[in-house]
Structure formats: C-alpha cells, structure tokens
Tab-separated table of C-alpha atoms in Angstrom:
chain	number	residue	atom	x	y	z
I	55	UNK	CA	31.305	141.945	184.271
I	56	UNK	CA	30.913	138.192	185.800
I	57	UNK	CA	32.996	137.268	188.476
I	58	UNK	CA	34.616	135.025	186.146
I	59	UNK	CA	35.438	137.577	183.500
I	60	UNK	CA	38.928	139.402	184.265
I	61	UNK	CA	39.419	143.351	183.051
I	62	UNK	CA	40.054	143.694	179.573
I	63	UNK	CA	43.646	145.620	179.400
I	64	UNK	CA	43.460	149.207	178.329
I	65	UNK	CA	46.118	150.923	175.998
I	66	UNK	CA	46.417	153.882	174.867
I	67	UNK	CA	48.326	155.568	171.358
I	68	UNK	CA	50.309	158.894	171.473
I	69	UNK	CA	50.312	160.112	168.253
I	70	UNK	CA	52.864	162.756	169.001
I	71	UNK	CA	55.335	159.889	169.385
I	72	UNK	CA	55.081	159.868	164.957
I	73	UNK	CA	54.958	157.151	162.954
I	74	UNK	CA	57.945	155.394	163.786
I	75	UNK	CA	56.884	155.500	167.777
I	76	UNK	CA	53.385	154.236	167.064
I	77	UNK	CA	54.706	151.153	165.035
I	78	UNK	CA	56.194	150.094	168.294
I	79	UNK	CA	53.223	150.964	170.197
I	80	UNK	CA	51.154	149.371	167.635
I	81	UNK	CA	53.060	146.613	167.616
I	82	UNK	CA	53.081	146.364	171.383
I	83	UNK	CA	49.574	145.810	171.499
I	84	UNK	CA	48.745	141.901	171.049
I	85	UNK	CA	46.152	141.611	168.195
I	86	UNK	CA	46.277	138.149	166.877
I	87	UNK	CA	43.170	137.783	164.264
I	88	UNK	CA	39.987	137.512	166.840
I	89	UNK	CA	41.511	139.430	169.707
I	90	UNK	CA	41.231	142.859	168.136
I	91	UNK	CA	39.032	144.560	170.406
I	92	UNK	CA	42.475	146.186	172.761
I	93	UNK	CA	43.695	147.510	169.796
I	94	UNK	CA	40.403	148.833	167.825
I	95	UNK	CA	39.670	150.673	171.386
I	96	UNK	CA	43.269	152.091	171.553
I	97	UNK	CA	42.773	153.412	168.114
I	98	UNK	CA	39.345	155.058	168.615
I	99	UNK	CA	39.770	156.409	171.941
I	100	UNK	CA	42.996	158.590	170.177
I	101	UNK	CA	41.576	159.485	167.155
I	102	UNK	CA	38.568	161.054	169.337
I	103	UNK	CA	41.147	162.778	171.120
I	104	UNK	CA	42.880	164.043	168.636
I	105	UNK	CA	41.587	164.210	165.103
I	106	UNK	CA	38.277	165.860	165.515
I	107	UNK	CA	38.213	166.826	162.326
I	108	UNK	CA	37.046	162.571	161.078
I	109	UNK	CA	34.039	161.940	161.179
I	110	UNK	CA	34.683	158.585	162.915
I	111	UNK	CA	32.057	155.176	162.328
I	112	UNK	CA	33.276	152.093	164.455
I	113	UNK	CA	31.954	148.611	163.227
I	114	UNK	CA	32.691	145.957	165.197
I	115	UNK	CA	36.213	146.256	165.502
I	116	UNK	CA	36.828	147.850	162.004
I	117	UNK	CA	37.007	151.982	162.188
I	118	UNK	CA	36.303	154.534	159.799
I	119	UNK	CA	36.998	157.907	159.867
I	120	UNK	CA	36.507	160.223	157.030
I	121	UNK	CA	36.954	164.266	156.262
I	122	UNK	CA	34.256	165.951	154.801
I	123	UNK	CA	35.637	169.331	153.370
I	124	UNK	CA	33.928	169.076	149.980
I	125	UNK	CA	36.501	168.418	148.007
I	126	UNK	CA	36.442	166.952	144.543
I	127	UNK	CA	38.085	163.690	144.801
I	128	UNK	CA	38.247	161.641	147.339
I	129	UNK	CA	40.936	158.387	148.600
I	130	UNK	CA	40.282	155.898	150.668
I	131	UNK	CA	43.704	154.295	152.400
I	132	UNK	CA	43.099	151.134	154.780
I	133	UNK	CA	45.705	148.469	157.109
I	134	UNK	CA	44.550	145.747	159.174
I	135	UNK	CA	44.959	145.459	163.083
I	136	UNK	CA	44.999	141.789	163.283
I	137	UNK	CA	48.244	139.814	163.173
I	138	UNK	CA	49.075	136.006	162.727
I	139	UNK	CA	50.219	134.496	166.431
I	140	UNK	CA	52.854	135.748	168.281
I	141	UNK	CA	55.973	133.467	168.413
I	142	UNK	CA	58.326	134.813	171.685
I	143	UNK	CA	58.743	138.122	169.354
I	144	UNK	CA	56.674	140.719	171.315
I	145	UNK	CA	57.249	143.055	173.282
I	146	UNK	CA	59.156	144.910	169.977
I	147	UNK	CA	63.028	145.381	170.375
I	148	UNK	CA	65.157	148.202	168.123
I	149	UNK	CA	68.100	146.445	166.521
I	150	UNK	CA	70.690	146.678	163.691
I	151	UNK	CA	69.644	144.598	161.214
I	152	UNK	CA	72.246	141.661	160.531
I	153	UNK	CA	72.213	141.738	156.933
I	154	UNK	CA	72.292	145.808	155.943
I	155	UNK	CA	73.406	147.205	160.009
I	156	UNK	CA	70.256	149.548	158.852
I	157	UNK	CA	68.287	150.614	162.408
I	158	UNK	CA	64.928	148.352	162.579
I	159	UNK	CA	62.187	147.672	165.011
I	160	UNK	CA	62.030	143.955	165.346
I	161	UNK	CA	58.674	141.746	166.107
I	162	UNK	CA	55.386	140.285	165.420
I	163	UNK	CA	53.495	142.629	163.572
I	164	UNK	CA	56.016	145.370	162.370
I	165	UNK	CA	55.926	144.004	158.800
I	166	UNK	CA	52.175	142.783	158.406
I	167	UNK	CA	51.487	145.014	159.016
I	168	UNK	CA	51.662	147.699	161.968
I	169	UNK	CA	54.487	150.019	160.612
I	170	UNK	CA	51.596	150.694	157.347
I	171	UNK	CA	48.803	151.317	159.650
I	172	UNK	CA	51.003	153.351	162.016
I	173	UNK	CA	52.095	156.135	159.078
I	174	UNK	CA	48.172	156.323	158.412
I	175	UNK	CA	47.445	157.284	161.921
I	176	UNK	CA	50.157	159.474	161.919
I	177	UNK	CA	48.892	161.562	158.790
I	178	UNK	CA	45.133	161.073	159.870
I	179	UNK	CA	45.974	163.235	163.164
I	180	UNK	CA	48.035	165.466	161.162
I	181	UNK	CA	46.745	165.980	158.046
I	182	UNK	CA	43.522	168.655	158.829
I	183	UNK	CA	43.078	170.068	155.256
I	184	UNK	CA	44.438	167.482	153.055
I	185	UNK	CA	44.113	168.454	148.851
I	186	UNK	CA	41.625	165.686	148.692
I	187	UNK	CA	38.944	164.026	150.717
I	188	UNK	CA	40.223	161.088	152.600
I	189	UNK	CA	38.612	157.926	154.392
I	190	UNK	CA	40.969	155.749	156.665
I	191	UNK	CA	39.500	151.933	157.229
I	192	UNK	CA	41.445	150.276	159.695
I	193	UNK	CA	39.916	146.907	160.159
I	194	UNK	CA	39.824	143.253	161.856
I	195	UNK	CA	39.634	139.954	160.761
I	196	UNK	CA	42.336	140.268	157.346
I	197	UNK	CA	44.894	136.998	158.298
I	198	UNK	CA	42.306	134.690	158.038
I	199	UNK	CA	39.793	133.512	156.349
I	200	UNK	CA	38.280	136.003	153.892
I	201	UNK	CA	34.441	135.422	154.829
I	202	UNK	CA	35.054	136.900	158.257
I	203	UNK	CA	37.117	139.871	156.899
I	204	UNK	CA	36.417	143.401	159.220
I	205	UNK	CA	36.723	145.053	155.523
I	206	UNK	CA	34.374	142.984	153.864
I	207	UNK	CA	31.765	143.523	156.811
I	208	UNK	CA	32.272	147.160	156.514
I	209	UNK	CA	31.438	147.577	152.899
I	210	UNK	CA	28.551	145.447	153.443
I	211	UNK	CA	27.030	147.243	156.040
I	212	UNK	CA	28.049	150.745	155.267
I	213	UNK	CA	28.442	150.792	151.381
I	214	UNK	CA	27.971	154.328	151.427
I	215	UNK	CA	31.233	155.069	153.565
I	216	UNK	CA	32.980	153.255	150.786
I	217	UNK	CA	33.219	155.872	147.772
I	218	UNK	CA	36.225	156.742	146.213
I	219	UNK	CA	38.452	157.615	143.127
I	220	UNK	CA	41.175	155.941	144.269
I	221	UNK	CA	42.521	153.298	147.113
I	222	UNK	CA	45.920	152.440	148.825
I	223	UNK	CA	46.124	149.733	151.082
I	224	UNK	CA	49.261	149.696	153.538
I	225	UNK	CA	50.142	145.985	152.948
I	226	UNK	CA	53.883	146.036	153.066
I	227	UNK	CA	55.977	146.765	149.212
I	228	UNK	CA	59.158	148.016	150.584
I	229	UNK	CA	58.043	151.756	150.878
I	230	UNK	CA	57.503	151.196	146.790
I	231	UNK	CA	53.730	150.705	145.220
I	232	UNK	CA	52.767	147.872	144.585
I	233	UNK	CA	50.011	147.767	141.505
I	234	UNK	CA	47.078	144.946	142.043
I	235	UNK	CA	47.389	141.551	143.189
I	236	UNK	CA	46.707	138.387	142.061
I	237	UNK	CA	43.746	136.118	142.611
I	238	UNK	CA	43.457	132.838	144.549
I	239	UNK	CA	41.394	129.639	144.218
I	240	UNK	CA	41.623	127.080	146.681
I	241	UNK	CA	39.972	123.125	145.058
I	242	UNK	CA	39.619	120.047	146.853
I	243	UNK	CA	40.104	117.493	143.858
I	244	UNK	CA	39.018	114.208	144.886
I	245	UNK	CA	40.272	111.082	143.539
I	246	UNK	CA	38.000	107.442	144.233
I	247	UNK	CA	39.110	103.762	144.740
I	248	UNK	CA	37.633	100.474	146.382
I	249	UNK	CA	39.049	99.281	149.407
I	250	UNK	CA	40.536	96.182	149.478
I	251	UNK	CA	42.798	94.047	152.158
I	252	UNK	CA	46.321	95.135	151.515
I	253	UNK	CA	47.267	91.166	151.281
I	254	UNK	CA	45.161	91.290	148.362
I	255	UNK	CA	45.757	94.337	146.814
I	256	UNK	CA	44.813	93.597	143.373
I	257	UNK	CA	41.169	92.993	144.387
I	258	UNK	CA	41.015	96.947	145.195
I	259	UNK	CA	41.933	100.024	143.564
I	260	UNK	CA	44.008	102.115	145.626
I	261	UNK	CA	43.579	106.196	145.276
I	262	UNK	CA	45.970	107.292	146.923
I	263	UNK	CA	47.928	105.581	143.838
I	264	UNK	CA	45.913	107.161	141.232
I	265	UNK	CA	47.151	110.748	142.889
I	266	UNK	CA	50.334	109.968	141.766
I	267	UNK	CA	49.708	111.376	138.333
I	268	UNK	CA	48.001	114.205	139.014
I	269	UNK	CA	51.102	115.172	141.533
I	270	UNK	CA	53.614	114.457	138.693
I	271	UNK	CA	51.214	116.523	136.580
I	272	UNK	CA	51.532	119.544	139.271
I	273	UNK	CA	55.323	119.336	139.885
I	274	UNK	CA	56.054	119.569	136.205
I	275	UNK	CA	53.502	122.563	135.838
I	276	UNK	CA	55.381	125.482	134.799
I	277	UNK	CA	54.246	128.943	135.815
I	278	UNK	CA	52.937	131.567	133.190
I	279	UNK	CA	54.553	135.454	133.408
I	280	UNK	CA	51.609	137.493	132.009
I	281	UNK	CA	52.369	141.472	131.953
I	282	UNK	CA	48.915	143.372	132.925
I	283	UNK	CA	49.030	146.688	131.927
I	284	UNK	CA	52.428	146.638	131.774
I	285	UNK	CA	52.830	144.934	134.939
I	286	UNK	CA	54.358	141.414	135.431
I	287	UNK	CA	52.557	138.481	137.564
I	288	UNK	CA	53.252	135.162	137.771
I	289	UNK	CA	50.824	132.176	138.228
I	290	UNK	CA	51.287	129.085	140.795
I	291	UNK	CA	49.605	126.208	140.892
I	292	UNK	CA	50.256	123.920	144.005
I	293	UNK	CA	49.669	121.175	146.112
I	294	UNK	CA	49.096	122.754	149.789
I	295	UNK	CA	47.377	119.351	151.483
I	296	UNK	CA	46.723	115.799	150.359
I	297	UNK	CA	44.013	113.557	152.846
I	298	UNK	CA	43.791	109.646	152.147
I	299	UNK	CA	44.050	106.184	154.156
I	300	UNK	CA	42.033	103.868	155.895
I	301	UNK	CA	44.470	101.594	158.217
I	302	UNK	CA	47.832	99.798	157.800
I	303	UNK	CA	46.431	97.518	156.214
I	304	UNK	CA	43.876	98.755	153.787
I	305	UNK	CA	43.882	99.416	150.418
I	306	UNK	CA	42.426	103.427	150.232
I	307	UNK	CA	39.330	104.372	148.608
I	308	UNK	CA	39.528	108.094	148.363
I	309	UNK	CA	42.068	110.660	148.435
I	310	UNK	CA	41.728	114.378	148.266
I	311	UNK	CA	44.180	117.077	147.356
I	312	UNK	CA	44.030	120.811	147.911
I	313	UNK	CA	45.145	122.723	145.664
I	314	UNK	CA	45.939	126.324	145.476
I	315	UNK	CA	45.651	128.296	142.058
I	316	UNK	CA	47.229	132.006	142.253
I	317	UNK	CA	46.100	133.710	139.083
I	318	UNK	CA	46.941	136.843	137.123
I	319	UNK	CA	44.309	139.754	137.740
I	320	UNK	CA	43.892	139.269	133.594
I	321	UNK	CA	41.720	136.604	134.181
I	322	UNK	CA	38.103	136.736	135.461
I	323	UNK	CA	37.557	134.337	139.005
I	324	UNK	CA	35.002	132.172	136.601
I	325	UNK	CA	38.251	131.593	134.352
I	326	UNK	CA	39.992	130.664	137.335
I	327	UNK	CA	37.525	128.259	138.050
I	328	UNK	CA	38.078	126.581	134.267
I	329	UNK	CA	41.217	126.384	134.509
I	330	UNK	CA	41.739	124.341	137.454
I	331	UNK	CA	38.512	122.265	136.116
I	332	UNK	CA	40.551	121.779	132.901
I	333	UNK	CA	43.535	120.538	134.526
I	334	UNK	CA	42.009	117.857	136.967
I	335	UNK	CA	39.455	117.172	134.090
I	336	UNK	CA	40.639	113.600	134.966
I	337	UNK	CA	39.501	113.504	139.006
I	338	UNK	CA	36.224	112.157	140.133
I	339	UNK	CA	35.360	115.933	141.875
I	340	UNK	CA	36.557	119.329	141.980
I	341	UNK	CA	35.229	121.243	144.406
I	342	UNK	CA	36.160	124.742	144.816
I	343	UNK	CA	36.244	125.829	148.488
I	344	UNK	CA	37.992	130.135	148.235
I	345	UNK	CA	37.484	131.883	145.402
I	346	UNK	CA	38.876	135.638	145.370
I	347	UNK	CA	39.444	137.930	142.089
I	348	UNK	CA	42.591	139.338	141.558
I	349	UNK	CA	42.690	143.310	140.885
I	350	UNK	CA	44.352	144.805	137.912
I	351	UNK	CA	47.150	147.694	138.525
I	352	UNK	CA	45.242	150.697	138.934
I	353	UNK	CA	48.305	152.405	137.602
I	354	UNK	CA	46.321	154.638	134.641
I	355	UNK	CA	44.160	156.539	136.764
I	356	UNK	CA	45.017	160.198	137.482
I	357	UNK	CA	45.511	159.647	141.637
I	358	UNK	CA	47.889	157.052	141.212
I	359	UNK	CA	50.270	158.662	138.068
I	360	UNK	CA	50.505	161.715	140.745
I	361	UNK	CA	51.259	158.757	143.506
I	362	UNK	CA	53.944	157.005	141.892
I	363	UNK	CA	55.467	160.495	140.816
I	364	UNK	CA	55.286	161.552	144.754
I	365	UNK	CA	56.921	157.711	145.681
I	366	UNK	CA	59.407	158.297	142.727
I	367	UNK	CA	59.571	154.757	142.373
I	368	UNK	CA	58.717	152.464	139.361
I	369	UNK	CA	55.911	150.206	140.197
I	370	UNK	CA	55.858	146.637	140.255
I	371	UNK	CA	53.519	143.589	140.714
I	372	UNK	CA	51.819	142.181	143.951
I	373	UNK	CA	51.894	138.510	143.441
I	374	UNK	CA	50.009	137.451	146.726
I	375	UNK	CA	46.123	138.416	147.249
I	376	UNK	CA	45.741	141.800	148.854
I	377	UNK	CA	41.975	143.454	149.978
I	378	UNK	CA	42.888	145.673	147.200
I	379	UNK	CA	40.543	143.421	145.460
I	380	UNK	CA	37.828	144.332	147.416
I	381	UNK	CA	38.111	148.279	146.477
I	382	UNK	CA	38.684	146.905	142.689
I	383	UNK	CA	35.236	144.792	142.944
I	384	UNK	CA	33.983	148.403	143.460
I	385	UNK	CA	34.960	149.706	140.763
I	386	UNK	CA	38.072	151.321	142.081
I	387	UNK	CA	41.337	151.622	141.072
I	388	UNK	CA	43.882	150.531	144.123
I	389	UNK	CA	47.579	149.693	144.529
I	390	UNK	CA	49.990	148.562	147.861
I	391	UNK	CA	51.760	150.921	149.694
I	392	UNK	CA	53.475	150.195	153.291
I	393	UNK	CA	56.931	150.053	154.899
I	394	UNK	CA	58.593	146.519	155.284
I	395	UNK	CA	59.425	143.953	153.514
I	396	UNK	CA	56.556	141.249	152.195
I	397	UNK	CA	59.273	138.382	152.203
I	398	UNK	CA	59.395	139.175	156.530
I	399	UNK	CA	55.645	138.756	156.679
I	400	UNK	CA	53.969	135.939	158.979
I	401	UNK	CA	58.049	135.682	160.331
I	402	UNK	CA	59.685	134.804	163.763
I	403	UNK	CA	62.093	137.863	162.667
I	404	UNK	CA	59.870	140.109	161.048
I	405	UNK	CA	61.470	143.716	160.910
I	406	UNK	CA	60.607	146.963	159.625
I	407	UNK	CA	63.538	149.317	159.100
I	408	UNK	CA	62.860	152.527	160.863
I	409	UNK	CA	64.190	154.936	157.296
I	410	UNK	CA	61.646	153.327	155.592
I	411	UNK	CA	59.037	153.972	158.229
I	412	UNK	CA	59.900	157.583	157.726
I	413	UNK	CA	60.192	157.459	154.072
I	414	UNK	CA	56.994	156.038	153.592
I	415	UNK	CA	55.229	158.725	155.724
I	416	UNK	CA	57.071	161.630	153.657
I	417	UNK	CA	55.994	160.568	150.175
I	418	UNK	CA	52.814	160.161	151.420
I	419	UNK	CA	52.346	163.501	153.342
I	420	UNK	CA	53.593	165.115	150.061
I	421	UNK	CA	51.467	163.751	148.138
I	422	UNK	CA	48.225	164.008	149.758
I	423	UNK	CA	48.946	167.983	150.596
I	424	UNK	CA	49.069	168.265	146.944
I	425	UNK	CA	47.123	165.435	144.810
C-alpha cells in the first residue's frame, strides 16, 4: 500500500443473523456499481467460514460457489452486489411502511436488490444436502452497462461452472416468480439538415424540424400485449434523449434521437433490429448502440412447475430486461424470484417488507429440500 492509498474498510456477514438480518447488513455495505470489492470480500470471507461444503471460485468480484453431491439435476440461482448511487438512504432504518403499516427495512439497496441476494446466502450456509445440485453466482457490474456485467465475465471465463437445468435470478417480483423478461434495443436515429443563418432560414434545412415527425410518430405509437407461453408482455417504444443545435442563431444540421425499443421475448434480437429499422425507415441513419434478447418464460420445464407449486403463486411477466437472458442464451430455462417490490427499484425510498423477506426464504427452502 502507497502512502497515498488509505485502508480499504473491512466488513464482515453473520449468517446466523438469517435472511432478514443480512439484508440490513447487506445493505449496510456501500456497493455502488464499480465499488464492489468491500462487499465481494465480505461475502467470501463468510462463506469460507461457514459453508464448507461450496466449492467456492471468485472472479473478479463475481463469486461462485457450487455443491457437488452428484445429484441428478442441478440449479443455478444468482443476485447482484452492485447498487445504483446512494441518495442520503444508507445506513438502512426499520420502519412501518406508510401505505400498508407492514414492518420494512428502508434504503438503498433493499429492493435491487440485497434482500434477494441475502435469502440466497442464507440457504447457501444452510442448505448442506439440498435435493438437487446447486450453484450460487453472486456478481458485480449488473446496474450498468451490460458489456461490463460480473455475470457475463463469469460465463465467459468459466463456461464450465455455468451448467444447469434450471435458473432463478433474485431480481425483485414481490416474493412471486416472475417468468422471462423482455428484450431491449437502444438506436441512435439520426436526422440531417444544412445550416443556414437563422435570419435566413429558408436558405437551410433545419433537422431539428424534420424530428418533429418522427416524435409525433413515437407519441402516437401504441404498445402491442403479446401473451408468450401464456404469459403477457408489453412492448415500448420511446424517446429517452434527443441531441441537436449549433448556436442561437443557426439553423441545425443534424439531430439525433435515442430511442429505446423493449420487446417481447417472442421475437428474435435480429427482429428487434427490423423493427426499429422499419419504423425510422425515413431517417438518414439508424444505428443500433445495446442490443440484448429477451428470454421466454421458462415456465414448462419440470424445475420450475415444482417452483411455482412451492411459491403457490400464479406467475406473471417481467417486462424490464433481467440477466435471466443470459442463462436463456444458454439454453436454460430461468424465471425472477426475490423479495421487494420492482416499482421501489433505483428509489430514494426503496423498501423491502421484512414478511416477505421471510416468505421468500420459506418457499424457497421448501422447495429446494424437495425438487
């Protein structure tokens, strides 16, 4: 260590504190997206201590830790460390919450998605001789963009850790599952003029002006419902940014809208592509800057009819993208799972009622002891 380097902080996870402790030491932890290391150290250092039985593989900041009892089948179940930046909401605080007076651990991070990754720890300590073999990914890198993904990286660079019969990743559904997600396309569709002075505006041809239409074009888009085995998504199609101008007083030559296309797991990422080629058939470029497939349900294979029987919910849709996409590009059938409610994700007052903490940890349990 340099002079100018200070001591990284050390913490440390007591899994007999159970799920709903961990989510608040978890939580307690800060872990924005690049400052994983504290956190990825935390959970290593306890799962050395105290689940012998994983065979544990550390990646960068991205841990894996699998049983190896010879079983027949085998699930992998993964959460992400990282967080989006803290906003005066850590350390955690337990509170009532306003709406339901239902007992809730408030801050950054108990939603999205610490309270998920805390009931996998939990049952990873605990759970010694589980029906089925299990892998546990707990990884770095998810809130931002997806190249630098922790999960990605892992199943890159240690494909064979990766096989499975069936997925859950811990993104939060309300303790329900979740089937799939949909996929996402981000476009920069460009739009050309000639620059003219502004006191002579005729001479030019302003772009920014010619957006107009294509703008009117998106607001009046309506989104499509499509039902994928027998689950409903819906589509968007956006606006998220619009770039143009040269000065006060000139006429624009170029302006550039980004658009976001969230598509049903129904259609392929190259259909994607034609669609939102089709639609701005009229702009001078599309270029096409994020491209990730969607993944369909997951819902017929064996695992998961024995999961949503354990949950004892009926399943419904993820509409935003989830890494379950990355286990379906694998050929492997994966669904959402976690505590908390999506809709508090990413907010000031994100809050994870404590119940559903517990609830989620129970079906689970229950299910793997017998699956």
């Amino acid at each position: 260590m340099t002079a100018q380097e200070a001591p990284r902080p050390h913490f440390e996870l007591d899994p007999s504190a159970g799920p709903v402790g961990l989510t608040r030491q978890l939580c307690n932890i800060p872990s924005v997206s690049g400052d994983e290391r504290g956190i990825a150290d935390a959970v290593e250092a306890m799962l050395r201590t105290h689940a012998p039985h994983l065979a544990l593989t550390r990646d960068g900041d991205t841990l894996i830790a699998r049983t190896e009892l010879g079983r027949d089948r085998r699930v992998a179940i993964a959460g992400h460390l990282d967080t989006v930046p803290i906003n005066a909401n850590l350390p955690v605080r337990d509170e009532l919450d306003p709406a339901t007076g239902e007992a809730v651990i408030w801050g950054r991070g108990t939603v999205d998605m610490k309270a998920g990754v805390a009931v996998q720890l939990a049952l990873a300590v605990e759970l010694t001789a589980p029906a089925v073999d299990l892998t546990w990914v707990w990884y770095d890198h998810e809130e931002v963009a997806s190249e630098l993904s922790g999960l990605g990286r892992a199943m890159r660079n240690h494909p064979e850790l990766f096989d499975a019969d069936f997925a859950i990743l811990g993104e939060p559904s309300n303790g329900t599952i979740e089937g799939g997600c949909n996929g996402t396309l981000r476009a920069r569709v460009e739009l050309h003029g000639t620059r003219a002075h502004s006191a002579r505006s005729w001479m030019g041809v302003n772009a920014i002006h010619r957006a107009g239409v294509l703008l009117d074009r998106l607001a009046s888009w309506e989104a499509a419902r499509i039902v994928v085995d027998g689950l409903e998504y819906r589509e968007g199609l956006n606006a998220v940014r619009i770039e143009g101008g040269v000065a006060g007083n000139v006429i624009p030559d170029r302006c550039v809208i980004e658009v976001n296309y969230r598509f049903a797991p129904s259609r392929s990422a190259d259909e994607a592509v034609g669609v939102v080629r089709e639609f701005f058939a009229d702009a001078d470029t599309v270029e096409i800057v994020d491209l990730a497939p969607g993944a369909r349900p997951g819902l017929d294979a064996p695992l998961a009819q024995g999961f949503v029987a354990a949950v004892g919910a009926v399943p419904t849709a993820k509409l935003g993208w989830t890494d379950v996409s990355r286990f379906s590009a694998l050929g492997i059938p994966a669904v959402n799972f976690g505590p908390g409610n999506a809709l508090l994700a990413h907010a000031d007052d994100e809050r994870v009622p404590v119940a559903q903490i517990e609830e989620s940890a129970a079906a689970l349990r229950a299910w793997l002891a017998q699956a």
